[in-house]
Short mmCIF file of C-alpha atoms in Angstrom, two decimals:
data_model
loop_
_atom_site.label_atom_id
_atom_site.label_comp_id
_atom_site.label_asym_id
_atom_site.label_seq_id
_atom_site.Cartn_x
_atom_site.Cartn_y
_atom_site.Cartn_z
CA MET A 1 55.40 264.56 72.62
CA HIS A 2 54.81 261.65 74.03
CA GLY A 3 54.96 259.95 70.80
CA SER A 4 58.15 262.19 69.32
CA ALA A 5 60.04 260.90 72.73
CA GLN A 6 59.21 257.21 71.83
CA ALA A 7 60.30 257.43 68.37
CA THR A 8 63.64 259.28 69.67
CA ARG A 9 64.37 256.51 72.06
CA THR A 10 63.46 254.11 69.15
CA ALA A 11 66.15 255.61 66.93
CA ALA A 12 68.64 255.98 69.46
CA ALA A 13 68.18 252.21 70.09
CA VAL A 14 68.64 251.50 65.99
CA VAL A 15 71.49 253.49 66.50
CA VAL A 16 73.30 251.47 69.02
CA LEU A 17 72.30 248.30 67.35
CA VAL A 18 73.76 249.26 63.93
CA ALA A 19 77.10 250.65 65.57
CA LEU A 20 77.20 247.04 67.30
CA ALA A 21 76.55 245.43 64.41
CA ALA A 22 79.05 247.31 62.35
CA LEU A 23 82.11 246.77 64.99
CA GLY A 24 81.12 243.04 64.93
CA TRP A 25 81.47 242.57 61.56
CA SER A 26 84.48 244.76 61.77
CA ALA A 27 86.15 242.16 64.27
CA LEU A 28 84.96 239.28 61.84
CA SER A 29 86.41 240.46 58.97
CA THR A 30 89.81 241.27 60.52
CA THR A 31 89.74 237.71 62.42
CA SER A 32 88.68 236.01 58.91
CA ALA A 33 91.54 237.82 56.74
CA ARG A 34 94.17 236.59 59.06
CA VAL A 35 97.38 234.61 57.08
CA SER A 36 98.91 231.63 58.84
CA ALA A 37 102.16 229.36 58.19
CA THR A 38 103.71 226.69 59.78
CA THR A 39 107.04 224.86 59.40
CA GLU A 40 108.08 221.63 60.59
CA ASN A 41 111.18 220.32 62.22
CA ALA A 42 111.29 216.90 61.58
CA GLY A 43 114.04 214.53 62.95
CA ASN A 44 114.27 215.26 66.63
CA VAL A 45 115.63 212.76 68.58
CA PHE A 46 116.97 211.93 72.12
CA ARG A 47 119.70 209.23 73.15
CA SER A 48 121.05 208.74 76.74
CA GLY A 49 124.37 208.09 76.86
CA THR A 50 126.02 205.40 78.67
CA ILE A 51 128.44 205.40 82.03
CA ASP A 52 130.57 202.05 82.83
CA VAL A 53 133.40 201.51 84.55
CA SER A 54 135.25 197.97 85.15
CA THR A 55 138.06 196.21 86.88
CA SER A 56 140.55 193.26 85.50
CA ALA A 57 140.71 191.68 88.96
CA PRO A 58 139.83 188.23 88.58
CA GLN A 59 137.52 187.75 91.54
CA PRO A 60 134.97 190.50 92.86
CA TYR A 61 137.16 191.53 95.93
CA LEU A 62 140.88 192.95 96.19
CA PHE A 63 141.56 191.21 99.56
CA ASP A 64 141.19 187.66 101.07
CA ALA A 65 143.89 187.33 103.58
CA THR A 66 144.13 185.64 106.73
CA GLY A 67 147.21 185.33 109.28
CA LEU A 68 148.46 188.54 108.81
CA TYR A 69 151.27 190.05 111.11
CA PRO A 70 152.94 193.18 111.42
CA GLY A 71 155.26 193.60 108.60
CA GLU A 72 154.02 191.44 106.21
CA VAL A 73 152.61 193.35 103.42
CA VAL A 74 149.79 191.77 101.09
CA GLN A 75 148.73 193.49 97.87
CA THR A 76 146.94 193.39 94.90
CA CYS A 77 146.66 195.35 91.52
CA VAL A 78 143.90 195.89 89.29
CA GLU A 79 143.38 197.70 86.08
CA VAL A 80 140.22 200.90 86.43
CA ALA A 81 138.57 201.07 83.12
CA TYR A 82 135.75 203.53 82.09
CA THR A 83 134.15 202.89 78.78
CA GLY A 84 130.88 204.81 79.05
CA SER A 85 130.16 207.38 76.35
CA VAL A 86 129.18 210.18 78.95
CA GLY A 87 132.08 212.14 80.45
CA ALA A 88 132.32 211.03 84.31
CA ASP A 89 134.73 211.18 87.77
CA VAL A 90 135.47 207.44 88.54
CA ARG A 91 135.65 207.50 92.24
CA LEU A 92 136.16 205.04 94.86
CA TYR A 93 134.75 204.70 98.83
CA GLY A 94 134.30 202.11 101.16
CA ALA A 95 132.49 201.03 104.61
CA VAL A 96 133.50 198.30 106.65
CA THR A 97 130.44 196.06 107.03
CA GLY A 98 131.38 193.60 110.36
CA GLY A 99 134.38 191.99 112.24
CA SER A 100 136.00 192.59 115.27
CA GLY A 101 137.91 195.83 115.13
CA LEU A 102 140.89 195.19 112.80
CA GLU A 103 140.15 198.09 110.67
CA ARG A 104 141.61 200.50 113.05
CA PHE A 105 145.02 198.56 112.64
CA ALA A 106 144.99 197.57 109.08
CA ILE A 107 147.05 200.06 107.31
CA LEU A 108 146.15 200.69 103.27
CA ARG A 109 147.76 202.16 100.90
CA LEU A 110 146.10 202.91 97.50
CA GLU A 111 148.51 204.26 94.43
CA LEU A 112 147.77 205.18 91.02
CA GLY A 113 149.79 204.11 87.96
CA ALA A 114 150.26 202.32 84.86
CA ASN A 115 152.24 199.31 83.27
CA SER A 116 151.06 196.74 85.55
CA GLY A 117 149.36 193.21 85.69
CA PRO A 118 147.73 191.56 88.67
CA ASP A 119 151.04 190.52 90.38
CA CYS A 120 151.99 194.20 90.48
CA GLU A 121 155.05 193.42 88.61
CA GLY A 122 156.55 196.59 87.00
CA PHE A 123 153.91 198.82 88.50
CA ASP A 124 154.98 202.65 87.53
CA ALA A 125 153.30 204.50 90.50
CA ASP A 126 152.55 208.07 89.71
CA SER A 127 150.44 208.91 92.63
CA VAL A 128 149.36 208.05 96.36
CA LEU A 129 145.67 207.95 96.24
CA TRP A 130 145.38 206.96 100.18
CA ASP A 131 147.74 205.97 102.85
CA GLY A 132 146.23 205.68 106.13
CA THR A 133 144.39 203.21 108.08
CA LEU A 134 140.83 201.43 106.86
CA ALA A 135 139.26 202.97 109.70
CA GLN A 136 140.04 206.51 108.35
CA LEU A 137 139.58 205.76 104.68
CA VAL A 138 135.72 204.70 105.56
CA ALA A 139 135.34 207.34 107.65
CA ASP A 140 136.65 210.15 105.46
CA HIS A 141 135.15 208.34 102.25
CA PRO A 142 132.07 206.88 103.30
CA ASN A 143 130.15 207.91 100.08
CA TYR A 144 130.23 209.36 96.16
CA PRO A 145 130.51 212.72 97.25
CA SER A 146 133.35 212.73 99.77
CA ALA A 147 134.83 209.80 97.59
CA LEU A 148 138.61 209.67 96.43
CA VAL A 149 138.91 210.35 92.50
CA LEU A 150 140.90 207.69 90.45
CA ILE A 151 139.93 209.10 87.06
CA PRO A 152 138.78 213.00 86.91
CA GLU A 153 136.54 213.47 84.12
CA SER A 154 137.25 210.51 82.29
CA VAL A 155 136.12 209.47 78.70
CA SER A 156 135.91 206.04 77.25
CA GLY A 157 139.00 203.99 77.25
CA ASP A 158 140.83 206.06 80.13
CA THR A 159 142.19 203.46 82.27
CA VAL A 160 144.57 203.32 85.46
CA TRP A 161 145.94 200.47 87.42
CA LEU A 162 145.43 200.55 90.91
CA ARG A 163 147.91 198.90 93.20
CA ALA A 164 146.46 198.02 96.85
CA SER A 165 148.70 196.96 99.44
CA ALA A 166 147.88 196.11 103.25
CA THR A 167 149.95 195.73 106.45
CA ILE A 168 148.97 195.30 109.98
CA ALA A 169 150.13 198.04 112.50
CA ASP A 170 152.52 196.70 115.14
CA ASP A 171 150.35 196.82 118.19
CA ASP A 172 149.35 193.81 120.42
CA ASP A 173 145.71 195.12 119.73
CA ALA A 174 145.71 194.10 116.54
CA GLN A 175 145.96 190.05 117.55
CA GLY A 176 143.50 187.74 116.61
CA ARG A 177 140.80 190.27 115.10
CA ASP A 178 139.55 190.63 111.54
CA THR A 179 137.42 193.18 109.60
CA GLU A 180 135.17 192.83 106.79
CA PHE A 181 134.46 195.71 104.12
CA TRP A 182 133.75 197.02 100.74
CA LEU A 183 134.93 199.10 98.30
CA VAL A 184 133.18 201.06 95.51
CA LEU A 185 134.47 201.95 92.62
CA GLU A 186 131.47 204.47 90.60
CA ALA A 187 131.25 206.88 87.90
CA ARG A 188 129.02 210.01 87.81
CA PRO A 189 129.00 212.49 85.12
#
């Protein structure tokens, strides 16, 4: 009886091995029978766009005025042009960088329009962008997100004339003061 139990176990082991071999062969034959195909998508390209804003200002600043007094108005006109290939908002913001506090008394008026030259002759105002003190302008608009919009959703070739006028408030405390500031024109998509 001992021999037949051994033979039964050996036969069972052979059956298991044959079954495993059959399963392995089945898996291999299925894998090797796989069909495949590929396709190619040639000619892909990435190109970056451009963002470019410029002015017609002959110098890098709008104002360089001394000896100002109440009632005297200094003004300048510049053409702002957007020539980028990506649509963008052109905005204006600024900051006071030095001086003795004249920004509190400097009244600045910024107007958008057309048909002008640097001397502002023939300027045709469409809208007032800002009318208030320089101090309030830089407090309200210190960066791009808060900036004044000159050209919304501009496309290449969009232009606008900006007339900047300044005077000094009629206040004795304005005497003998000065201010240094910058204004930035920036375009972003």
